mmCIF file of C-alpha atoms in Angstrom:
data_model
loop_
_atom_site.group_PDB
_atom_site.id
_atom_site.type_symbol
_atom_site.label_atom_id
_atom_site.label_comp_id
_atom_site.label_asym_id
_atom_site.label_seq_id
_atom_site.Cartn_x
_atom_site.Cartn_y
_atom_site.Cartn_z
ATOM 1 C CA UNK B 6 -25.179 4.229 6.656
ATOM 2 C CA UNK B 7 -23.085 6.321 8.993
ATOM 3 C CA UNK B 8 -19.972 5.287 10.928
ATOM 4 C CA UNK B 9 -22.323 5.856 13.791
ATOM 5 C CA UNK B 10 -24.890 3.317 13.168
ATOM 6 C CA UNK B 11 -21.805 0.288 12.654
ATOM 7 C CA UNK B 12 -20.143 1.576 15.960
ATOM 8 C CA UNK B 13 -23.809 1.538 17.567
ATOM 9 C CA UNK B 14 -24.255 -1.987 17.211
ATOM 10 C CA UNK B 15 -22.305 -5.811 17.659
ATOM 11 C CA UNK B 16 -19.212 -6.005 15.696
ATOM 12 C CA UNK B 17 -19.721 -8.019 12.749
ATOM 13 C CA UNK B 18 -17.503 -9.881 10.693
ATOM 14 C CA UNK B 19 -18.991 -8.784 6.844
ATOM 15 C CA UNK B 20 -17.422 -5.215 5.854
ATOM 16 C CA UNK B 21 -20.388 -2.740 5.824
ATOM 17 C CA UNK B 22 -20.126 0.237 3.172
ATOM 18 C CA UNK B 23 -20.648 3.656 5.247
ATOM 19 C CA UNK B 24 -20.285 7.489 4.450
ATOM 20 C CA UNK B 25 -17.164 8.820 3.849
ATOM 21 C CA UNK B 26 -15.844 10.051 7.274
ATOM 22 C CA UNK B 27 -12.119 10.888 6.788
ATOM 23 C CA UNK B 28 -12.263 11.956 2.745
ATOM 24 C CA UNK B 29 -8.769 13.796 1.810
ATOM 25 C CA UNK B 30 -7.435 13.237 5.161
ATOM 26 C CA UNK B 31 -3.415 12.606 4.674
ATOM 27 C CA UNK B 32 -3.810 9.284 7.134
ATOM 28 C CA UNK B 33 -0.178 9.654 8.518
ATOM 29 C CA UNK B 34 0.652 6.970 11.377
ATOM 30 C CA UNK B 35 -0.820 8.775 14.835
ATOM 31 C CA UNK B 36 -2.661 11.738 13.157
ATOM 32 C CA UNK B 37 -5.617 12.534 15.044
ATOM 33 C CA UNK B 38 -9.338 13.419 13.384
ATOM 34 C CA UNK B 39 -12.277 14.885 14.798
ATOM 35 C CA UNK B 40 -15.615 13.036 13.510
ATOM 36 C CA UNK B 41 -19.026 14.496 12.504
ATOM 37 C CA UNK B 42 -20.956 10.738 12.224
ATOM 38 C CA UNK B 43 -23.548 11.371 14.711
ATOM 39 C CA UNK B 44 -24.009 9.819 18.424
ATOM 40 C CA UNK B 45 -23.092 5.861 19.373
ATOM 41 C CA UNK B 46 -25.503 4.492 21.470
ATOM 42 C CA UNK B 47 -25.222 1.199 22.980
ATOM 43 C CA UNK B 48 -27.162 -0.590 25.574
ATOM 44 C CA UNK B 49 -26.026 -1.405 29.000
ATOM 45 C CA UNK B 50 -27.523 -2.395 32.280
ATOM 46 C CA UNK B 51 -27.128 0.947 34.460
ATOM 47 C CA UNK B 52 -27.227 -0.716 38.383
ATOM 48 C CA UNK B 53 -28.103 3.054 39.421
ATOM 49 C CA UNK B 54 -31.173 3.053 37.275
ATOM 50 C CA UNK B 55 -31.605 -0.628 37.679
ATOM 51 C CA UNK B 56 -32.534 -1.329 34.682
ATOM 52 C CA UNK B 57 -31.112 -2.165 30.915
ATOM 53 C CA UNK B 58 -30.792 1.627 29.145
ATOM 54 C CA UNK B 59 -29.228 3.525 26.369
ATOM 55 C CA UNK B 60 -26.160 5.087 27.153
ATOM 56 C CA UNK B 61 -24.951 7.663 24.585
ATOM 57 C CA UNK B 62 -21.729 9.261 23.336
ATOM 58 C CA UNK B 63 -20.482 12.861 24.554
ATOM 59 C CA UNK B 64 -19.255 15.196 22.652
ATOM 60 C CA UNK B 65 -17.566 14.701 19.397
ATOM 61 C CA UNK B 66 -15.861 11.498 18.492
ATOM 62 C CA UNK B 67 -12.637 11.506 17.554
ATOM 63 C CA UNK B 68 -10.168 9.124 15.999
ATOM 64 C CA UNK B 69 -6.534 8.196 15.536
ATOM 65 C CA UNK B 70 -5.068 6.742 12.456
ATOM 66 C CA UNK B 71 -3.009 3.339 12.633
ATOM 67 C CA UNK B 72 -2.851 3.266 8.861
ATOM 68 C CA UNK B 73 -5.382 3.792 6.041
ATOM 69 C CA UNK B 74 -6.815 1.126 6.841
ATOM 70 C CA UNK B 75 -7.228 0.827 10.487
ATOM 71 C CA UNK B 76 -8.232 3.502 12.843
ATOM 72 C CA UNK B 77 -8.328 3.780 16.943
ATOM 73 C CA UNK B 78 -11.844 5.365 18.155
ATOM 74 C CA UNK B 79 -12.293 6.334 22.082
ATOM 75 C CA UNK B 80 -15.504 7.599 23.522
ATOM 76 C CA UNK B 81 -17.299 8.010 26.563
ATOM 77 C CA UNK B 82 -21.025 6.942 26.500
ATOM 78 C CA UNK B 83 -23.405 8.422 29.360
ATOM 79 C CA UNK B 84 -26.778 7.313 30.672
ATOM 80 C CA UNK B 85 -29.715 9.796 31.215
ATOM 81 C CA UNK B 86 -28.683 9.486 35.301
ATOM 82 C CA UNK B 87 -24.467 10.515 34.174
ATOM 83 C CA UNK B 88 -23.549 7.347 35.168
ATOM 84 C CA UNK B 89 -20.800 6.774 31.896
ATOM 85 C CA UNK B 90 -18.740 3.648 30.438
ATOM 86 C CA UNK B 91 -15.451 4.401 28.451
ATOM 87 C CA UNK B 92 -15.647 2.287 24.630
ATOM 88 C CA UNK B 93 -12.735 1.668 22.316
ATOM 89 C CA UNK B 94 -13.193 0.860 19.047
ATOM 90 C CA UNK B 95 -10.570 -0.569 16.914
ATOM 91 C CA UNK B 96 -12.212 -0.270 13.056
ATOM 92 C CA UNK B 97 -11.188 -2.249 10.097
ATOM 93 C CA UNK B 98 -11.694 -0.836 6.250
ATOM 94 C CA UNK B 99 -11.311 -3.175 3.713
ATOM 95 C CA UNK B 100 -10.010 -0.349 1.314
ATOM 96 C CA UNK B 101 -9.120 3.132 1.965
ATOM 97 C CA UNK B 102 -10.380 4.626 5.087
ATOM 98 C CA UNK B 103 -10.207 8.334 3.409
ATOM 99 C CA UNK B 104 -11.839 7.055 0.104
ATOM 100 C CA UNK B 105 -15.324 8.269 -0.785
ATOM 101 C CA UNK B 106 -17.291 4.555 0.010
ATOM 102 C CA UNK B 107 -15.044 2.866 2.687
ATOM 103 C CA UNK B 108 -16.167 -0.610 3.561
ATOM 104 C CA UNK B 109 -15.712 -0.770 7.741
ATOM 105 C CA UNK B 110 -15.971 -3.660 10.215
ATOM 106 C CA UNK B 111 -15.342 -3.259 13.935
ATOM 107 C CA UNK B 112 -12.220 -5.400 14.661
ATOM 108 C CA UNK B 113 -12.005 -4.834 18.408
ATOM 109 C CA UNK B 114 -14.371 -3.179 21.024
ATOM 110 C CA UNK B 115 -13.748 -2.938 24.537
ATOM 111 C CA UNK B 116 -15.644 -1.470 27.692
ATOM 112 C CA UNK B 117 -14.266 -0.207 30.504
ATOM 113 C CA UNK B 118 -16.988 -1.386 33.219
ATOM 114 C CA UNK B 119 -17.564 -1.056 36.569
ATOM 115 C CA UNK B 120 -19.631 -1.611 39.631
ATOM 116 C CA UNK B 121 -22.184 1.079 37.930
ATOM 117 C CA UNK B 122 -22.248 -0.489 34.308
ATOM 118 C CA UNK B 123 -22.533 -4.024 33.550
ATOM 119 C CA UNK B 124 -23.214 -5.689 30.327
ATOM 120 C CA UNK B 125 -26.223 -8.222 31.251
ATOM 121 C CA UNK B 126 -28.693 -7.709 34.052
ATOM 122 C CA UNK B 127 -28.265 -9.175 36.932
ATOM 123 C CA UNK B 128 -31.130 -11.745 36.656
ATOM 124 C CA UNK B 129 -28.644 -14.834 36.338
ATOM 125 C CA UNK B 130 -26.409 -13.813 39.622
ATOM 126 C CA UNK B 131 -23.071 -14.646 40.402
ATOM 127 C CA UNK B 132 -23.360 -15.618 36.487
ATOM 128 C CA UNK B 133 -24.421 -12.374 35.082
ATOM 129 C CA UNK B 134 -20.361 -11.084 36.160
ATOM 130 C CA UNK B 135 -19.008 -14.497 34.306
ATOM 131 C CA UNK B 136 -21.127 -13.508 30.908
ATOM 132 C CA UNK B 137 -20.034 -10.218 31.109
ATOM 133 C CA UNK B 138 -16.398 -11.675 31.096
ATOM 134 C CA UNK B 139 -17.191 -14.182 28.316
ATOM 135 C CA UNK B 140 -18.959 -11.117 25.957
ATOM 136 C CA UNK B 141 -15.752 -9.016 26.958
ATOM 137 C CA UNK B 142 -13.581 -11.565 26.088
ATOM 138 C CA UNK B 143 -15.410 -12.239 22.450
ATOM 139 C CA UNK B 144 -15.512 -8.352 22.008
ATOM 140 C CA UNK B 145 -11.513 -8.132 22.359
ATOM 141 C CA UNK B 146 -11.438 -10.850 19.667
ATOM 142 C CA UNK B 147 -10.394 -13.525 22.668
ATOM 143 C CA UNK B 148 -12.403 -16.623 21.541
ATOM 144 C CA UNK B 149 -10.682 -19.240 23.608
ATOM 145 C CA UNK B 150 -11.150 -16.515 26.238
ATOM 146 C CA UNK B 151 -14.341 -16.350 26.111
ATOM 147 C CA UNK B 152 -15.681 -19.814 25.682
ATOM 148 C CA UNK B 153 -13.561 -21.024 28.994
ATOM 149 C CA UNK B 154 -16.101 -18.593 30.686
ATOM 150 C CA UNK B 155 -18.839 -20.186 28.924
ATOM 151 C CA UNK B 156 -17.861 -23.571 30.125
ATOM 152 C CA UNK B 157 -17.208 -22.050 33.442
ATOM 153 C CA UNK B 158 -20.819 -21.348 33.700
ATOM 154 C CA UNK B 159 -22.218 -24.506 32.293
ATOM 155 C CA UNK B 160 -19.580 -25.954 35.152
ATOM 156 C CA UNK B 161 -20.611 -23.603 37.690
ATOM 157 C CA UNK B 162 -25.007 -23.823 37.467
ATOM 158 C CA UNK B 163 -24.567 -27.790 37.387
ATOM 159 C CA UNK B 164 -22.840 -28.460 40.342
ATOM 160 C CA UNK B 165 -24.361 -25.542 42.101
ATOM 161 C CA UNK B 166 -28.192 -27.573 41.185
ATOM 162 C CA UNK B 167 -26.523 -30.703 42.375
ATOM 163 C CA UNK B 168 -25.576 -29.132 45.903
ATOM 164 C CA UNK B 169 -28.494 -28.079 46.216
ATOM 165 C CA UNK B 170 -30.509 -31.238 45.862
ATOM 166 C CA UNK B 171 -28.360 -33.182 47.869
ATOM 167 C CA UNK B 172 -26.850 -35.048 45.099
ATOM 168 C CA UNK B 173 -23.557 -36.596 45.642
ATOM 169 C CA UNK B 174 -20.630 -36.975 43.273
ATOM 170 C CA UNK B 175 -16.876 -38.219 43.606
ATOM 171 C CA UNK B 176 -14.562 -35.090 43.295
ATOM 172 C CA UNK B 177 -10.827 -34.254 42.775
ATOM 173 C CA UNK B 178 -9.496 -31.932 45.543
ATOM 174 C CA UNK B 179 -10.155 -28.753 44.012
ATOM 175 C CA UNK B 180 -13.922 -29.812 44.335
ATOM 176 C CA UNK B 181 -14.411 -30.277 40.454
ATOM 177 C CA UNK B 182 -16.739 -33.575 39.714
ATOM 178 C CA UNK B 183 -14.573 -36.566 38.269
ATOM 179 C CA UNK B 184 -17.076 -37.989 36.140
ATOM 180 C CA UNK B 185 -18.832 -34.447 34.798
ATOM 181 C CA UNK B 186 -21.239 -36.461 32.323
ATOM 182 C CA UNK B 187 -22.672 -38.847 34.855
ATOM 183 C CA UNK B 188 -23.404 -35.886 37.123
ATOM 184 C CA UNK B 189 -24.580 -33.778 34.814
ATOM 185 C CA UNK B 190 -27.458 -36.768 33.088
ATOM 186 C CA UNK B 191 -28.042 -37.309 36.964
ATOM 187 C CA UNK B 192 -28.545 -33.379 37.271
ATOM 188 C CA UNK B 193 -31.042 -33.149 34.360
ATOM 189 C CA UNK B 194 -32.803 -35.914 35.482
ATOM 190 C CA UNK B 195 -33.777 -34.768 38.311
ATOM 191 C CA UNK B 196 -34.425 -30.924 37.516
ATOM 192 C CA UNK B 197 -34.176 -30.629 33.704
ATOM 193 C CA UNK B 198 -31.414 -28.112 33.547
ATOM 194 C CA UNK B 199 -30.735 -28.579 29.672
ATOM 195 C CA UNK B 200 -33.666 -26.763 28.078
ATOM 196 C CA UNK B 201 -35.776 -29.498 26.197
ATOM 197 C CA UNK B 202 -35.304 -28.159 22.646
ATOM 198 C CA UNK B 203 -31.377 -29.867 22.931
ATOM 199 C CA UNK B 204 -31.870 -31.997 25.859
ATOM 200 C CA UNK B 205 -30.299 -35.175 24.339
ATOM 201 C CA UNK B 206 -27.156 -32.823 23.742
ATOM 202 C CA UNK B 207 -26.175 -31.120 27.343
ATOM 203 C CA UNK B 208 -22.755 -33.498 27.115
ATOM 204 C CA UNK B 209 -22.477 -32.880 23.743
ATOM 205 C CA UNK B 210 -22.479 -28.949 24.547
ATOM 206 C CA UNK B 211 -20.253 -29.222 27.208
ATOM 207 C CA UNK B 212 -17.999 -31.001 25.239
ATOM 208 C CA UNK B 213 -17.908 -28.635 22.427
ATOM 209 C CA UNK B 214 -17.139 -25.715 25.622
ATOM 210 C CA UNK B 215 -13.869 -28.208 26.623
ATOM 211 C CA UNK B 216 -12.694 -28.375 23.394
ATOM 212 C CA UNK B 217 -10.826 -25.141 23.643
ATOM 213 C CA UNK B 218 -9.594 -25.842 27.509
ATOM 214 C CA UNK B 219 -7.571 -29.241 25.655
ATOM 215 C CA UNK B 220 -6.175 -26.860 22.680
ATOM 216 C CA UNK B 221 -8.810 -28.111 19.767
ATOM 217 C CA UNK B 222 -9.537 -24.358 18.941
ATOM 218 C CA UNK B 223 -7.444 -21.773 17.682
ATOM 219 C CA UNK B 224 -9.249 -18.483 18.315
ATOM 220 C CA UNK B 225 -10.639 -17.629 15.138
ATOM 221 C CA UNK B 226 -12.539 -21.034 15.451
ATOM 222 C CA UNK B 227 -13.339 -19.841 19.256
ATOM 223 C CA UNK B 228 -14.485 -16.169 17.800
ATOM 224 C CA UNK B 229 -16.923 -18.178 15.150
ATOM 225 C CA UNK B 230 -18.261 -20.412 17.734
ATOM 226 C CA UNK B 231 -18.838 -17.956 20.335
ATOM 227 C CA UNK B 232 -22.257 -16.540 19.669
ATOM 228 C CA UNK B 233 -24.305 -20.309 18.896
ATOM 229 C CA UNK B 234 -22.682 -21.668 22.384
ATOM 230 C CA UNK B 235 -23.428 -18.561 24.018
ATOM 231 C CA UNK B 236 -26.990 -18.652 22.806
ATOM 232 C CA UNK B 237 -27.207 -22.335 24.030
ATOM 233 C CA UNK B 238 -25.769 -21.629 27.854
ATOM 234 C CA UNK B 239 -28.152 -18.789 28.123
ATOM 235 C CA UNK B 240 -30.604 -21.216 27.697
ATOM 236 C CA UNK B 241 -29.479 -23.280 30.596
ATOM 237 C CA UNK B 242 -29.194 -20.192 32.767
ATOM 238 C CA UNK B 243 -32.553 -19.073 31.429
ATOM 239 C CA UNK B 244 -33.968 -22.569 32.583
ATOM 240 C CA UNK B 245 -32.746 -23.115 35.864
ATOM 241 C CA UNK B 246 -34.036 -19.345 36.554
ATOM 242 C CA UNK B 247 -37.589 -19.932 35.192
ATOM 243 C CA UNK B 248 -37.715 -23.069 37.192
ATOM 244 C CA UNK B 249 -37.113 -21.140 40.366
ATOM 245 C CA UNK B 250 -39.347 -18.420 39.932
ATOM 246 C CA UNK B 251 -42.715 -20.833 38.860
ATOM 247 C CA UNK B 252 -41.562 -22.984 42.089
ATOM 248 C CA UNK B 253 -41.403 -19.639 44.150
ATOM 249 C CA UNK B 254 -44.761 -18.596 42.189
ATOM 250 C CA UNK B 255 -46.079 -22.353 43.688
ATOM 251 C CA UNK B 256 -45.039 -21.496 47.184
ATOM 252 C CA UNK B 257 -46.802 -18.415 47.173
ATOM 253 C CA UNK B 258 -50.181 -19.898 45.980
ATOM 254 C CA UNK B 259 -49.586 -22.538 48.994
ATOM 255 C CA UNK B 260 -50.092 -25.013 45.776
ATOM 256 C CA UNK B 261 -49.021 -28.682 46.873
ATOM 257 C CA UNK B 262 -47.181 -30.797 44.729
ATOM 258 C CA UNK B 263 -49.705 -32.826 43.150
ATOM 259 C CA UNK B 264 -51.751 -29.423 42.464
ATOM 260 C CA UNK B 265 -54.009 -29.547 45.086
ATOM 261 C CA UNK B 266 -54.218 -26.277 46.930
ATOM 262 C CA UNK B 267 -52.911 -26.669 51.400
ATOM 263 C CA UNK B 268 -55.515 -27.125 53.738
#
């Protein structure tokens, strides 16, 4: 495996074995290398192409040593339309990085994003920016970071659904709900929010999100935690936006409510 293929896809927390890429280099502190590993390519949602595409690396990569066993990568990846997106890479090797088999993880990657690049589509919204934040936030190796977005969005979609159904609920002056859990089992009541595969445990995930806001992660424990509960809020998102687009679907038909088709 090349250096190329590790940078090209989510940093992982196993060391992967890759091609020697810096054999016999001296590895001082701030000595730069050109790299011959091949192209990164990465996916991102390009909003000039509207649509999710590969962006790839110009030119020849290039990388400055930390120490032998940590090196700083920078790189500019471009989409077929030249729209680009800056990356950093900060990569981990478990041994020597100038040895023959080094054994590589990606530590840190960050994106430099803008109006033209965004991580996720924007099929969620206003909640499409607050993943992006989240993902960024797990990619610097910010956990807690990270999962207070999560929780943010779990926040946001539920009060949002309760608005607009009309549903009332005592708040504190900020507008925040004072009893979260009863709104939220009122919430999924009437609309089914929580996806029914973990239904019984909407609280229980919301929960787990607050743990970090009251200091009951550290962020490694965040970083572990981040992909399952980001997987599960998806699922919310994914839910509320199905449910939306049959009921549009409905309207179109001019289907009634009990099925029958308007007169």
């Amino acid at each position: 495996m090349r250096l190329s293929d590790v940078l090209s896809k989510a940093p992982k927390r196993d060391y992967t074995q890759v091609d020697a890429f810096l054999l016999n280099k001296l590895g001082n502190v701030g000595q730069k290398v050109d790299l011959s590993v091949g192209q990164v390519m990465l996916n991102y949602y390009c909003t000039h192409c509207e649509d999710l595409r590969t962006f790839y690396s110009k030119g020849k990569l290039s990388c400055i040593f930390i120490n032998k066993h940590l090196i700083s990568i920078d790189c500019v990846l471009v989409c077929g339309c030249g729209t680009n997106v800056q990356i950093w890479f900060l990569v981990e090797s478990e041994n020597d990085i100038t040895s023959q088999t080094p054994l590589i993880r990606i530590l840190r990657r960050s994106e430099q994003l803008s109006d033209a690049v965004k991580i996720n589509t924007s099929r969620y919204g206003d909640f499409s920016s607050l993943l992006d934040k989240a993902e960024q936030a797990y990619r610097a190796g910010l956990g807690a970071g990270a999962i207070v977005y999560l929780r943010k969005i779990f926040e946001k979609i539920t009060i949002q659904t309760a608005n607009a159904m009309g549903i009332t609920y005592a708040q504190y002056e900020g507008g925040n709900p004072k009893n979260f859990s009863n709104l939220l089992q009122e919430v999924d009541k009437k609309c089914g929010i929580i996806p029914k595969e973990f239904s019984s445990d909407g609280y229980r995930l919301f929960r787990e999100l607050s743990g970090v806001v009251h200091g009951e992660y550290d962020e490694s424990l965040g970083l572990s935690k981040f992909e399952p509960l980001h997987r599960l809020v998806i699922g919310i998102l994914e839910n509320v936006h199905n449910s939306r687009e049959l009921e549009d679907a409905k309207k179109a038909l001019g289907w009634c409510k009990d099925g029958e088709e308007d007169t």
